[in-house]
């Protein structure tokens, strides 16, 4: 994320102040140390570790800052946008929350869909804004998909010390996030979803959350509408294309979406119909520097990565000069 923000800023000749999340300052501070060692001029790259209501607010309201690029929650993104309006109308780009749909048609390669959907939720222990947590499976293969997904969650996730190379499922960022996840899991149980595996804290030490899979999820449930930001998968069934498009688009978010099918015409139709800034076909979480990344609706506006990112850090100036005679 640090690289996503800083690359276009520097490429366009700007200086930057990088305010990092208070939970995760160490990587950015180390990068600042490396920047100094390799000879970046003083003041070009500045890293600020602090809290949102103080350090973040100071940046958002600062009268001499001309552009803010924010990645975080929709709630805080709205505060950043408000601060721009109340200060100097600085440009703002926002990459915010998501509740991405992942649609599985019955003509897909089942094992490919299971593997990609597994990583689409459990990558980075679910702490991923584009996680494909709302999984819609065509009813004719629904039970088989749920069975395979539960097996994979139980067998492939190795919880433990993040410094152990064998570990692929570490802790959540802090106790606040862990408790939020546990609260939403409990709401899913209370509202009638079927807990297939997981659903509890792992161990007594650390902020580990078991990989969790819900089936028989209804669209009105909290686990289906709220961004959990944790390793919690929700699986629902659908009958036909029109139904699943309507349900997938019925969200305040529009960051990403995925579709699994062997039917090329259907794939193109779904990519057009789904309201999401990033579409994946028969894969998930494909992020490359050349491709723009950003959302629709309350997932924000503006783009990181790709050529589009550069436009946010330049100004268009029109210059018209009168000359006494034509010289060419």
PDB file of C-alpha atoms in Angstrom:
ATOM      1  CA  UNK A   1       0.000   0.000   0.000  1.00  0.00           C
ATOM      2  CA  UNK A   2       2.908   2.337   0.768  1.00  0.00           C
ATOM      3  CA  UNK A   3       4.306   1.721  -2.713  1.00  0.00           C
ATOM      4  CA  UNK A   4       0.900   2.181  -4.360  1.00  0.00           C
ATOM      5  CA  UNK A   5       0.646   5.681  -2.929  1.00  0.00           C
ATOM      6  CA  UNK A   6       4.210   6.883  -3.115  1.00  0.00           C
ATOM      7  CA  UNK A   7       5.082   5.767  -6.659  1.00  0.00           C
ATOM      8  CA  UNK A   8       2.773   8.126  -8.615  1.00  0.00           C
ATOM      9  CA  UNK A   9       3.461  10.958  -6.168  1.00  0.00           C
ATOM     10  CA  UNK A  10       7.212  10.821  -6.801  1.00  0.00           C
ATOM     11  CA  UNK A  11       6.847  10.027 -10.512  1.00  0.00           C
ATOM     12  CA  UNK A  12       4.948  13.289 -10.967  1.00  0.00           C
ATOM     13  CA  UNK A  13       7.563  15.322  -9.088  1.00  0.00           C
ATOM     14  CA  UNK A  14       5.739  15.853  -5.810  1.00  0.00           C
ATOM     15  CA  UNK A  15       6.758  15.580  -2.182  1.00  0.00           C
ATOM     16  CA  UNK A  16       4.623  13.603   0.244  1.00  0.00           C
ATOM     17  CA  UNK A  17       3.652  13.143   3.868  1.00  0.00           C
ATOM     18  CA  UNK A  18       2.699   9.516   4.465  1.00  0.00           C
ATOM     19  CA  UNK A  19       0.452   9.197   7.513  1.00  0.00           C
ATOM     20  CA  UNK A  20       0.394   5.501   8.358  1.00  0.00           C
ATOM     21  CA  UNK A  21      -2.205   3.553  10.334  1.00  0.00           C
ATOM     22  CA  UNK A  22      -1.427   3.650  14.037  1.00  0.00           C
ATOM     23  CA  UNK A  23      -1.630  -0.156  14.157  1.00  0.00           C
ATOM     24  CA  UNK A  24       1.018  -0.675  11.442  1.00  0.00           C
ATOM     25  CA  UNK A  25       3.727   2.028  11.442  1.00  0.00           C
ATOM     26  CA  UNK A  26       6.903  -0.057  11.368  1.00  0.00           C
ATOM     27  CA  UNK A  27       7.157  -0.975   7.676  1.00  0.00           C
ATOM     28  CA  UNK A  28       6.649   2.617   6.525  1.00  0.00           C
ATOM     29  CA  UNK A  29       9.184   3.940   9.033  1.00  0.00           C
ATOM     30  CA  UNK A  30      11.712   1.403   7.791  1.00  0.00           C
ATOM     31  CA  UNK A  31      11.075   2.443   4.184  1.00  0.00           C
ATOM     32  CA  UNK A  32      11.716   6.055   5.236  1.00  0.00           C
ATOM     33  CA  UNK A  33      15.027   4.945   6.714  1.00  0.00           C
ATOM     34  CA  UNK A  34      15.928   3.205   3.444  1.00  0.00           C
ATOM     35  CA  UNK A  35      14.937   6.297   1.432  1.00  0.00           C
ATOM     36  CA  UNK A  36      17.345   8.364   3.478  1.00  0.00           C
ATOM     37  CA  UNK A  37      20.121   5.816   3.034  1.00  0.00           C
ATOM     38  CA  UNK A  38      19.801   5.730  -0.766  1.00  0.00           C
ATOM     39  CA  UNK A  39      19.925   9.514  -1.030  1.00  0.00           C
ATOM     40  CA  UNK A  40      16.407  10.906  -1.384  1.00  0.00           C
ATOM     41  CA  UNK A  41      16.597  14.650  -0.714  1.00  0.00           C
ATOM     42  CA  UNK A  42      15.456  15.715   2.727  1.00  0.00           C
ATOM     43  CA  UNK A  43      11.753  16.532   2.821  1.00  0.00           C
ATOM     44  CA  UNK A  44      10.712  14.545  -0.258  1.00  0.00           C
ATOM     45  CA  UNK A  45       9.452  11.472   1.625  1.00  0.00           C
ATOM     46  CA  UNK A  46       8.047  12.141   5.077  1.00  0.00           C
ATOM     47  CA  UNK A  47       6.463   9.457   7.266  1.00  0.00           C
ATOM     48  CA  UNK A  48       4.155  10.479  10.074  1.00  0.00           C
ATOM     49  CA  UNK A  49       3.107   7.966  12.729  1.00  0.00           C
ATOM     50  CA  UNK A  50       0.074   9.086  14.703  1.00  0.00           C
ATOM     51  CA  UNK A  51      -3.619   8.694  15.381  1.00  0.00           C
ATOM     52  CA  UNK A  52      -6.388   9.501  12.934  1.00  0.00           C
ATOM     53  CA  UNK A  53      -8.282  12.078  15.046  1.00  0.00           C
ATOM     54  CA  UNK A  54      -5.068  14.074  15.571  1.00  0.00           C
ATOM     55  CA  UNK A  55      -2.414  13.483  12.900  1.00  0.00           C
ATOM     56  CA  UNK A  56      -4.868  12.367  10.210  1.00  0.00           C
ATOM     57  CA  UNK A  57      -7.250  15.227  10.894  1.00  0.00           C
ATOM     58  CA  UNK A  58      -4.406  17.750  10.742  1.00  0.00           C
ATOM     59  CA  UNK A  59      -3.523  16.551   7.238  1.00  0.00           C
ATOM     60  CA  UNK A  60      -7.129  16.494   6.042  1.00  0.00           C
ATOM     61  CA  UNK A  61      -7.726  20.098   7.177  1.00  0.00           C
ATOM     62  CA  UNK A  62      -4.281  21.516   6.322  1.00  0.00           C
ATOM     63  CA  UNK A  63      -4.520  24.594   4.118  1.00  0.00           C
ATOM     64  CA  UNK A  64      -1.222  23.990   2.319  1.00  0.00           C
ATOM     65  CA  UNK A  65      -1.789  20.360   1.338  1.00  0.00           C
ATOM     66  CA  UNK A  66      -3.180  20.136  -2.193  1.00  0.00           C
ATOM     67  CA  UNK A  67      -4.013  16.419  -2.484  1.00  0.00           C
ATOM     68  CA  UNK A  68      -4.955  13.617  -0.090  1.00  0.00           C
ATOM     69  CA  UNK A  69      -5.114   9.971  -1.122  1.00  0.00           C
ATOM     70  CA  UNK A  70      -6.789   7.882   1.578  1.00  0.00           C
ATOM     71  CA  UNK A  71      -7.184   4.130   1.957  1.00  0.00           C
ATOM     72  CA  UNK A  72      -9.376   2.940   4.807  1.00  0.00           C
ATOM     73  CA  UNK A  73     -12.974   2.674   5.949  1.00  0.00           C
ATOM     74  CA  UNK A  74     -15.915   4.363   4.248  1.00  0.00           C
ATOM     75  CA  UNK A  75     -16.749   6.092   7.531  1.00  0.00           C
ATOM     76  CA  UNK A  76     -13.357   7.789   7.760  1.00  0.00           C
ATOM     77  CA  UNK A  77     -13.274   8.446   4.014  1.00  0.00           C
ATOM     78  CA  UNK A  78     -16.376  10.598   4.379  1.00  0.00           C
ATOM     79  CA  UNK A  79     -14.631  12.591   7.107  1.00  0.00           C
ATOM     80  CA  UNK A  80     -11.652  13.187   4.814  1.00  0.00           C
ATOM     81  CA  UNK A  81     -13.976  14.390   2.048  1.00  0.00           C
ATOM     82  CA  UNK A  82     -15.780  16.663   4.498  1.00  0.00           C
ATOM     83  CA  UNK A  83     -12.472  18.109   5.676  1.00  0.00           C
ATOM     84  CA  UNK A  84     -11.549  18.965   2.100  1.00  0.00           C
ATOM     85  CA  UNK A  85     -14.799  20.899   1.655  1.00  0.00           C
ATOM     86  CA  UNK A  86     -14.308  22.764   4.933  1.00  0.00           C
ATOM     87  CA  UNK A  87     -10.669  23.678   4.311  1.00  0.00           C
ATOM     88  CA  UNK A  88      -9.045  24.430   0.948  1.00  0.00           C
ATOM     89  CA  UNK A  89     -10.958  22.099  -1.393  1.00  0.00           C
ATOM     90  CA  UNK A  90      -7.887  19.912  -1.733  1.00  0.00           C
ATOM     91  CA  UNK A  91      -8.233  17.066  -4.192  1.00  0.00           C
ATOM     92  CA  UNK A  92      -9.213  13.774  -2.597  1.00  0.00           C
ATOM     93  CA  UNK A  93      -9.123  10.195  -3.822  1.00  0.00           C
ATOM     94  CA  UNK A  94     -10.645   7.471  -1.672  1.00  0.00           C
ATOM     95  CA  UNK A  95     -10.105   3.712  -1.697  1.00  0.00           C
ATOM     96  CA  UNK A  96     -12.581   2.521   0.899  1.00  0.00           C
ATOM     97  CA  UNK A  97     -14.471  -0.513   2.123  1.00  0.00           C
ATOM     98  CA  UNK A  98     -15.845  -3.416   0.173  1.00  0.00           C
ATOM     99  CA  UNK A  99     -18.184  -6.378   0.358  1.00  0.00           C
ATOM    100  CA  UNK A 100     -17.268  -8.001  -2.903  1.00  0.00           C
ATOM    101  CA  UNK A 101     -19.493 -10.606  -4.583  1.00  0.00           C
ATOM    102  CA  UNK A 102     -17.973 -13.788  -5.976  1.00  0.00           C
ATOM    103  CA  UNK A 103     -20.323 -15.605  -8.362  1.00  0.00           C
ATOM    104  CA  UNK A 104     -19.921 -19.312  -9.102  1.00  0.00           C
ATOM    105  CA  UNK A 105     -21.849 -20.736 -12.074  1.00  0.00           C
ATOM    106  CA  UNK A 106     -22.398 -24.482 -12.395  1.00  0.00           C
ATOM    107  CA  UNK A 107     -20.373 -24.744 -15.624  1.00  0.00           C
ATOM    108  CA  UNK A 108     -17.143 -23.577 -13.963  1.00  0.00           C
ATOM    109  CA  UNK A 109     -14.099 -25.625 -13.055  1.00  0.00           C
ATOM    110  CA  UNK A 110     -15.079 -26.505  -9.481  1.00  0.00           C
ATOM    111  CA  UNK A 111     -11.572 -26.981  -8.108  1.00  0.00           C
ATOM    112  CA  UNK A 112     -10.382 -23.764  -9.707  1.00  0.00           C
ATOM    113  CA  UNK A 113     -13.318 -21.872  -8.194  1.00  0.00           C
ATOM    114  CA  UNK A 114     -12.771 -23.412  -4.755  1.00  0.00           C
ATOM    115  CA  UNK A 115      -9.056 -22.600  -4.712  1.00  0.00           C
ATOM    116  CA  UNK A 116      -9.479 -19.008  -5.915  1.00  0.00           C
ATOM    117  CA  UNK A 117     -12.468 -18.328  -3.649  1.00  0.00           C
ATOM    118  CA  UNK A 118     -10.540 -19.706  -0.687  1.00  0.00           C
ATOM    119  CA  UNK A 119      -7.713 -17.231  -1.264  1.00  0.00           C
ATOM    120  CA  UNK A 120     -10.217 -14.508  -2.099  1.00  0.00           C
ATOM    121  CA  UNK A 121     -11.452 -14.607   1.495  1.00  0.00           C
ATOM    122  CA  UNK A 122      -8.587 -15.926   3.617  1.00  0.00           C
ATOM    123  CA  UNK A 123      -5.702 -14.009   2.031  1.00  0.00           C
ATOM    124  CA  UNK A 124      -4.091 -11.838   4.726  1.00  0.00           C
ATOM    125  CA  UNK A 125      -6.534 -13.441   7.207  1.00  0.00           C
ATOM    126  CA  UNK A 126      -9.396 -11.564   5.583  1.00  0.00           C
ATOM    127  CA  UNK A 127      -7.871  -8.131   6.210  1.00  0.00           C
ATOM    128  CA  UNK A 128      -8.292  -7.155   2.578  1.00  0.00           C
ATOM    129  CA  UNK A 129     -10.655  -4.490   1.239  1.00  0.00           C
ATOM    130  CA  UNK A 130     -11.466  -6.473  -1.920  1.00  0.00           C
ATOM    131  CA  UNK A 131     -12.049  -9.826  -0.191  1.00  0.00           C
ATOM    132  CA  UNK A 132     -14.694 -11.841  -2.037  1.00  0.00           C
ATOM    133  CA  UNK A 133     -16.713 -12.702   1.055  1.00  0.00           C
ATOM    134  CA  UNK A 134     -20.197 -12.702  -0.531  1.00  0.00           C
ATOM    135  CA  UNK A 135     -20.107 -15.971  -2.460  1.00  0.00           C
ATOM    136  CA  UNK A 136     -23.121 -16.802  -4.639  1.00  0.00           C
ATOM    137  CA  UNK A 137     -23.176 -20.381  -5.936  1.00  0.00           C
ATOM    138  CA  UNK A 138     -25.631 -21.688  -8.528  1.00  0.00           C
ATOM    139  CA  UNK A 139     -28.058 -24.023  -6.785  1.00  0.00           C
ATOM    140  CA  UNK A 140     -27.196 -27.066  -8.908  1.00  0.00           C
ATOM    141  CA  UNK A 141     -23.661 -27.208  -7.481  1.00  0.00           C
ATOM    142  CA  UNK A 142     -24.224 -25.389  -4.184  1.00  0.00           C
ATOM    143  CA  UNK A 143     -23.919 -28.352  -1.801  1.00  0.00           C
ATOM    144  CA  UNK A 144     -20.806 -29.702  -3.493  1.00  0.00           C
ATOM    145  CA  UNK A 145     -19.144 -26.279  -3.399  1.00  0.00           C
ATOM    146  CA  UNK A 146     -19.927 -25.772   0.299  1.00  0.00           C
ATOM    147  CA  UNK A 147     -18.549 -29.210   1.132  1.00  0.00           C
ATOM    148  CA  UNK A 148     -15.276 -28.578  -0.717  1.00  0.00           C
ATOM    149  CA  UNK A 149     -14.889 -25.088   0.711  1.00  0.00           C
ATOM    150  CA  UNK A 150     -15.326 -26.330   4.289  1.00  0.00           C
ATOM    151  CA  UNK A 151     -12.780 -29.084   3.689  1.00  0.00           C
ATOM    152  CA  UNK A 152     -10.262 -26.621   2.291  1.00  0.00           C
ATOM    153  CA  UNK A 153     -10.736 -24.167   5.175  1.00  0.00           C
ATOM    154  CA  UNK A 154     -10.189 -26.959   7.680  1.00  0.00           C
ATOM    155  CA  UNK A 155      -7.222 -28.567   5.941  1.00  0.00           C
ATOM    156  CA  UNK A 156      -5.279 -25.759   4.251  1.00  0.00           C
ATOM    157  CA  UNK A 157      -5.205 -22.960   6.821  1.00  0.00           C
ATOM    158  CA  UNK A 158      -2.209 -23.294   9.160  1.00  0.00           C
ATOM    159  CA  UNK A 159      -2.573 -21.029  12.165  1.00  0.00           C
ATOM    160  CA  UNK A 160       0.476 -20.026  14.139  1.00  0.00           C
ATOM    161  CA  UNK A 161       3.501 -17.789  14.485  1.00  0.00           C
ATOM    162  CA  UNK A 162       3.681 -15.394  11.497  1.00  0.00           C
ATOM    163  CA  UNK A 163       7.478 -15.823  11.489  1.00  0.00           C
ATOM    164  CA  UNK A 164       7.118 -19.566  10.925  1.00  0.00           C
ATOM    165  CA  UNK A 165       7.342 -20.223   7.139  1.00  0.00           C
ATOM    166  CA  UNK A 166       4.678 -22.911   7.445  1.00  0.00           C
ATOM    167  CA  UNK A 167       2.086 -20.468   8.818  1.00  0.00           C
ATOM    168  CA  UNK A 168      -0.411 -19.057   6.309  1.00  0.00           C
ATOM    169  CA  UNK A 169      -3.014 -17.812   8.788  1.00  0.00           C
ATOM    170  CA  UNK A 170      -1.704 -15.294  11.301  1.00  0.00           C
ATOM    171  CA  UNK A 171      -3.471 -13.047  13.831  1.00  0.00           C
ATOM    172  CA  UNK A 172      -5.844 -10.157  13.280  1.00  0.00           C
ATOM    173  CA  UNK A 173      -4.322  -6.717  13.706  1.00  0.00           C
ATOM    174  CA  UNK A 174      -5.565  -6.093  17.267  1.00  0.00           C
ATOM    175  CA  UNK A 175      -8.157  -6.986  19.889  1.00  0.00           C
ATOM    176  CA  UNK A 176     -10.605  -4.367  18.607  1.00  0.00           C
ATOM    177  CA  UNK A 177     -10.742  -6.005  15.182  1.00  0.00           C
ATOM    178  CA  UNK A 178     -10.918  -9.515  16.629  1.00  0.00           C
ATOM    179  CA  UNK A 179     -13.863  -8.577  18.837  1.00  0.00           C
ATOM    180  CA  UNK A 180     -15.653  -6.935  15.901  1.00  0.00           C
ATOM    181  CA  UNK A 181     -15.285 -10.156  13.895  1.00  0.00           C
ATOM    182  CA  UNK A 182     -16.514 -12.292  16.772  1.00  0.00           C
ATOM    183  CA  UNK A 183     -19.519 -10.002  17.209  1.00  0.00           C
ATOM    184  CA  UNK A 184     -20.500 -10.289  13.556  1.00  0.00           C
ATOM    185  CA  UNK A 185     -20.051 -14.073  13.625  1.00  0.00           C
ATOM    186  CA  UNK A 186     -22.404 -14.231  16.596  1.00  0.00           C
ATOM    187  CA  UNK A 187     -24.931 -12.076  14.738  1.00  0.00           C
ATOM    188  CA  UNK A 188     -24.756 -14.487  11.787  1.00  0.00           C
ATOM    189  CA  UNK A 189     -25.599 -17.391  14.076  1.00  0.00           C
ATOM    190  CA  UNK A 190     -28.417 -15.476  15.757  1.00  0.00           C
ATOM    191  CA  UNK A 191     -29.897 -14.387  12.401  1.00  0.00           C
ATOM    192  CA  UNK A 192     -30.057 -17.966  11.132  1.00  0.00           C
ATOM    193  CA  UNK A 193     -26.984 -18.588   8.980  1.00  0.00           C
ATOM    194  CA  UNK A 194     -25.504 -22.086   9.159  1.00  0.00           C
ATOM    195  CA  UNK A 195     -22.027 -22.090  10.700  1.00  0.00           C
ATOM    196  CA  UNK A 196     -20.085 -24.804   8.865  1.00  0.00           C
ATOM    197  CA  UNK A 197     -16.658 -24.418  10.483  1.00  0.00           C
ATOM    198  CA  UNK A 198     -14.722 -22.042  12.711  1.00  0.00           C
ATOM    199  CA  UNK A 199     -16.544 -19.165  14.335  1.00  0.00           C
ATOM    200  CA  UNK A 200     -14.351 -18.697  17.412  1.00  0.00           C
ATOM    201  CA  UNK A 201     -11.047 -17.324  18.595  1.00  0.00           C
ATOM    202  CA  UNK A 202      -8.124 -19.693  18.165  1.00  0.00           C
ATOM    203  CA  UNK A 203      -6.164 -20.313  21.359  1.00  0.00           C
ATOM    204  CA  UNK A 204      -5.871 -18.100  24.408  1.00  0.00           C
ATOM    205  CA  UNK A 205      -2.861 -16.059  23.315  1.00  0.00           C
ATOM    206  CA  UNK A 206      -2.877 -13.526  20.509  1.00  0.00           C
ATOM    207  CA  UNK A 207      -5.648 -12.276  18.248  1.00  0.00           C
ATOM    208  CA  UNK A 208      -6.156 -15.410  16.161  1.00  0.00           C
ATOM    209  CA  UNK A 209      -9.513 -16.019  14.485  1.00  0.00           C
ATOM    210  CA  UNK A 210     -10.448 -19.441  13.194  1.00  0.00           C
ATOM    211  CA  UNK A 211     -11.135 -19.614   9.446  1.00  0.00           C
ATOM    212  CA  UNK A 212     -14.912 -19.436   9.345  1.00  0.00           C
ATOM    213  CA  UNK A 213     -17.452 -20.545   6.742  1.00  0.00           C
ATOM    214  CA  UNK A 214     -21.179 -19.770   6.825  1.00  0.00           C
ATOM    215  CA  UNK A 215     -23.737 -21.378   4.500  1.00  0.00           C
ATOM    216  CA  UNK A 216     -27.440 -20.615   3.957  1.00  0.00           C
ATOM    217  CA  UNK A 217     -26.717 -16.896   4.266  1.00  0.00           C
ATOM    218  CA  UNK A 218     -29.534 -14.482   3.462  1.00  0.00           C
ATOM    219  CA  UNK A 219     -28.888 -11.091   1.901  1.00  0.00           C
ATOM    220  CA  UNK A 220     -30.366  -9.105   4.809  1.00  0.00           C
ATOM    221  CA  UNK A 221     -28.041 -10.607   7.431  1.00  0.00           C
ATOM    222  CA  UNK A 222     -25.359  -8.406   8.957  1.00  0.00           C
ATOM    223  CA  UNK A 223     -22.613 -10.767   7.818  1.00  0.00           C
ATOM    224  CA  UNK A 224     -23.850 -10.281   4.241  1.00  0.00           C
ATOM    225  CA  UNK A 225     -24.070  -6.488   4.323  1.00  0.00           C
ATOM    226  CA  UNK A 226     -21.232  -5.328   6.607  1.00  0.00           C
ATOM    227  CA  UNK A 227     -17.535  -5.444   5.847  1.00  0.00           C
ATOM    228  CA  UNK A 228     -16.141  -7.913   8.394  1.00  0.00           C
ATOM    229  CA  UNK A 229     -12.435  -7.511   7.519  1.00  0.00           C
ATOM    230  CA  UNK A 230     -11.656 -10.953   8.829  1.00  0.00           C
ATOM    231  CA  UNK A 231     -11.517 -14.620   7.742  1.00  0.00           C
ATOM    232  CA  UNK A 232     -15.278 -15.134   7.485  1.00  0.00           C
ATOM    233  CA  UNK A 233     -16.858 -16.528   4.306  1.00  0.00           C
ATOM    234  CA  UNK A 234     -20.564 -16.280   3.492  1.00  0.00           C
ATOM    235  CA  UNK A 235     -22.071 -18.661   0.923  1.00  0.00           C
ATOM    236  CA  UNK A 236     -25.541 -18.268  -0.634  1.00  0.00           C
ATOM    237  CA  UNK A 237     -27.279 -20.010  -3.520  1.00  0.00           C
ATOM    238  CA  UNK A 238     -28.923 -18.557  -6.635  1.00  0.00           C
ATOM    239  CA  UNK A 239     -30.942 -19.882  -9.569  1.00  0.00           C
ATOM    240  CA  UNK A 240     -30.249 -17.720 -12.625  1.00  0.00           C
ATOM    241  CA  UNK A 241     -28.169 -14.875 -14.010  1.00  0.00           C
ATOM    242  CA  UNK A 242     -30.682 -12.053 -13.591  1.00  0.00           C
ATOM    243  CA  UNK A 243     -31.266 -12.950  -9.959  1.00  0.00           C
ATOM    244  CA  UNK A 244     -27.606 -13.020  -9.017  1.00  0.00           C
ATOM    245  CA  UNK A 245     -26.819  -9.740 -10.799  1.00  0.00           C
ATOM    246  CA  UNK A 246     -29.546  -7.965  -8.861  1.00  0.00           C
ATOM    247  CA  UNK A 247     -28.419  -9.447  -5.543  1.00  0.00           C
ATOM    248  CA  UNK A 248     -24.725  -8.858  -6.149  1.00  0.00           C
ATOM    249  CA  UNK A 249     -25.328  -5.191  -7.005  1.00  0.00           C
ATOM    250  CA  UNK A 250     -27.580  -4.668  -3.982  1.00  0.00           C
ATOM    251  CA  UNK A 251     -24.794  -3.279  -1.810  1.00  0.00           C
ATOM    252  CA  UNK A 252     -23.494   0.117  -0.779  1.00  0.00           C
ATOM    253  CA  UNK A 253     -20.054  -1.052  -1.916  1.00  0.00           C
ATOM    254  CA  UNK A 254     -18.599  -1.572  -5.375  1.00  0.00           C
ATOM    255  CA  UNK A 255     -14.903  -2.284  -5.041  1.00  0.00           C
ATOM    256  CA  UNK A 256     -14.495  -5.668  -6.726  1.00  0.00           C
ATOM    257  CA  UNK A 257     -16.340  -8.710  -8.054  1.00  0.00           C
ATOM    258  CA  UNK A 258     -15.451 -12.117  -9.460  1.00  0.00           C
ATOM    259  CA  UNK A 259     -17.204 -14.555 -11.786  1.00  0.00           C
ATOM    260  CA  UNK A 260     -16.434 -18.226 -12.435  1.00  0.00           C
ATOM    261  CA  UNK A 261     -17.809 -19.710 -15.651  1.00  0.00           C
ATOM    262  CA  UNK A 262     -16.572 -21.376 -18.854  1.00  0.00           C
ATOM    263  CA  UNK A 263     -19.152 -19.486 -20.912  1.00  0.00           C
ATOM    264  CA  UNK A 264     -17.364 -16.529 -22.517  1.00  0.00           C
ATOM    265  CA  UNK A 265     -20.578 -14.699 -23.478  1.00  0.00           C
ATOM    266  CA  UNK A 266     -21.831 -14.998 -19.915  1.00  0.00           C
ATOM    267  CA  UNK A 267     -18.500 -13.758 -18.568  1.00  0.00           C
ATOM    268  CA  UNK A 268     -18.611 -10.603 -20.699  1.00  0.00           C
ATOM    269  CA  UNK A 269     -22.249 -10.004 -19.770  1.00  0.00           C
ATOM    270  CA  UNK A 270     -21.447 -10.280 -16.055  1.00  0.00           C
ATOM    271  CA  UNK A 271     -18.441  -7.984 -16.329  1.00  0.00           C
ATOM    272  CA  UNK A 272     -20.682  -5.348 -17.876  1.00  0.00           C
ATOM    273  CA  UNK A 273     -23.591  -5.805 -15.477  1.00  0.00           C
ATOM    274  CA  UNK A 274     -21.782  -5.886 -12.129  1.00  0.00           C
ATOM    275  CA  UNK A 275     -21.173  -2.496 -10.494  1.00  0.00           C
ATOM    276  CA  UNK A 276     -17.581  -2.878  -9.369  1.00  0.00           C
ATOM    277  CA  UNK A 277     -14.336  -1.105 -10.143  1.00  0.00           C
ATOM    278  CA  UNK A 278     -12.366  -4.341 -10.447  1.00  0.00           C
ATOM    279  CA  UNK A 279     -13.583  -7.503 -12.167  1.00  0.00           C
ATOM    280  CA  UNK A 280     -11.927 -10.901 -12.073  1.00  0.00           C
ATOM    281  CA  UNK A 281     -12.877 -13.829 -14.273  1.00  0.00           C
ATOM    282  CA  UNK A 282     -12.013 -17.370 -13.136  1.00  0.00           C
ATOM    283  CA  UNK A 283      -9.488 -15.940 -10.676  1.00  0.00           C
ATOM    284  CA  UNK A 284      -9.332 -13.603  -7.695  1.00  0.00           C
ATOM    285  CA  UNK A 285      -7.124 -10.887  -6.183  1.00  0.00           C
ATOM    286  CA  UNK A 286      -5.108 -10.299  -9.337  1.00  0.00           C
ATOM    287  CA  UNK A 287      -3.349  -6.996  -8.673  1.00  0.00           C
ATOM    288  CA  UNK A 288      -0.590  -5.759 -10.974  1.00  0.00           C
ATOM    289  CA  UNK A 289       1.068  -2.315 -11.157  1.00  0.00           C
ATOM    290  CA  UNK A 290      -0.168  -1.680 -14.717  1.00  0.00           C
ATOM    291  CA  UNK A 291      -3.877  -2.140 -13.877  1.00  0.00           C
ATOM    292  CA  UNK A 292      -5.897   0.567 -12.111  1.00  0.00           C
ATOM    293  CA  UNK A 293      -7.488  -0.305  -8.784  1.00  0.00           C
ATOM    294  CA  UNK A 294     -10.423   1.478  -7.178  1.00  0.00           C
ATOM    295  CA  UNK A 295     -14.125   1.311  -6.533  1.00  0.00           C
ATOM    296  CA  UNK A 296     -17.646   2.426  -7.368  1.00  0.00           C
ATOM    297  CA  UNK A 297     -20.324   3.729  -5.010  1.00  0.00           C
ATOM    298  CA  UNK A 298     -19.278   3.966  -1.344  1.00  0.00           C
ATOM    299  CA  UNK A 299     -16.080   2.068  -2.038  1.00  0.00           C
ATOM    300  CA  UNK A 300     -14.666   5.429  -3.096  1.00  0.00           C
ATOM    301  CA  UNK A 301     -13.400   7.180  -6.207  1.00  0.00           C
ATOM    302  CA  UNK A 302     -10.109   7.681  -7.977  1.00  0.00           C
ATOM    303  CA  UNK A 303      -7.628   4.948  -8.835  1.00  0.00           C
ATOM    304  CA  UNK A 304      -4.378   3.589  -7.502  1.00  0.00           C
ATOM    305  CA  UNK A 305      -1.911   1.879  -9.865  1.00  0.00           C
ATOM    306  CA  UNK A 306      -1.711   2.147 -13.627  1.00  0.00           C
ATOM    307  CA  UNK A 307      -1.626   5.261 -15.750  1.00  0.00           C
ATOM    308  CA  UNK A 308      -4.854   6.513 -14.188  1.00  0.00           C
ATOM    309  CA  UNK A 309      -3.109   7.008 -10.832  1.00  0.00           C
ATOM    310  CA  UNK A 310      -0.784   9.616 -12.325  1.00  0.00           C
ATOM    311  CA  UNK A 311      -3.632  11.972 -13.208  1.00  0.00           C
ATOM    312  CA  UNK A 312      -4.408  12.534  -9.525  1.00  0.00           C
ATOM    313  CA  UNK A 313      -0.975  14.027  -8.863  1.00  0.00           C
ATOM    314  CA  UNK A 314      -0.724  16.483 -11.756  1.00  0.00           C
ATOM    315  CA  UNK A 315      -2.569  19.674 -12.693  1.00  0.00           C
ATOM    316  CA  UNK A 316      -3.837  20.561 -16.167  1.00  0.00           C
ATOM    317  CA  UNK A 317      -2.828  24.072 -17.191  1.00  0.00           C
ATOM    318  CA  UNK A 318      -3.885  25.768 -20.418  1.00  0.00           C
ATOM    319  CA  UNK A 319      -1.436  28.435 -21.672  1.00  0.00           C
ATOM    320  CA  UNK A 320      -2.370  30.843 -24.513  1.00  0.00           C
ATOM    321  CA  UNK A 321       0.277  33.355 -25.683  1.00  0.00           C
ATOM    322  CA  UNK A 322      -0.142  36.102 -28.280  1.00  0.00           C
ATOM    323  CA  UNK A 323       2.830  36.415 -30.647  1.00  0.00           C
ATOM    324  CA  UNK A 324       3.467  39.284 -33.091  1.00  0.00           C
ATOM    325  CA  UNK A 325       3.727  37.067 -36.141  1.00  0.00           C
ATOM    326  CA  UNK A 326       3.711  33.467 -37.208  1.00  0.00           C
ATOM    327  CA  UNK A 327       7.226  32.073 -37.240  1.00  0.00           C
ATOM    328  CA  UNK A 328       6.592  28.660 -38.754  1.00  0.00           C
TER     329      UNK A 328
END
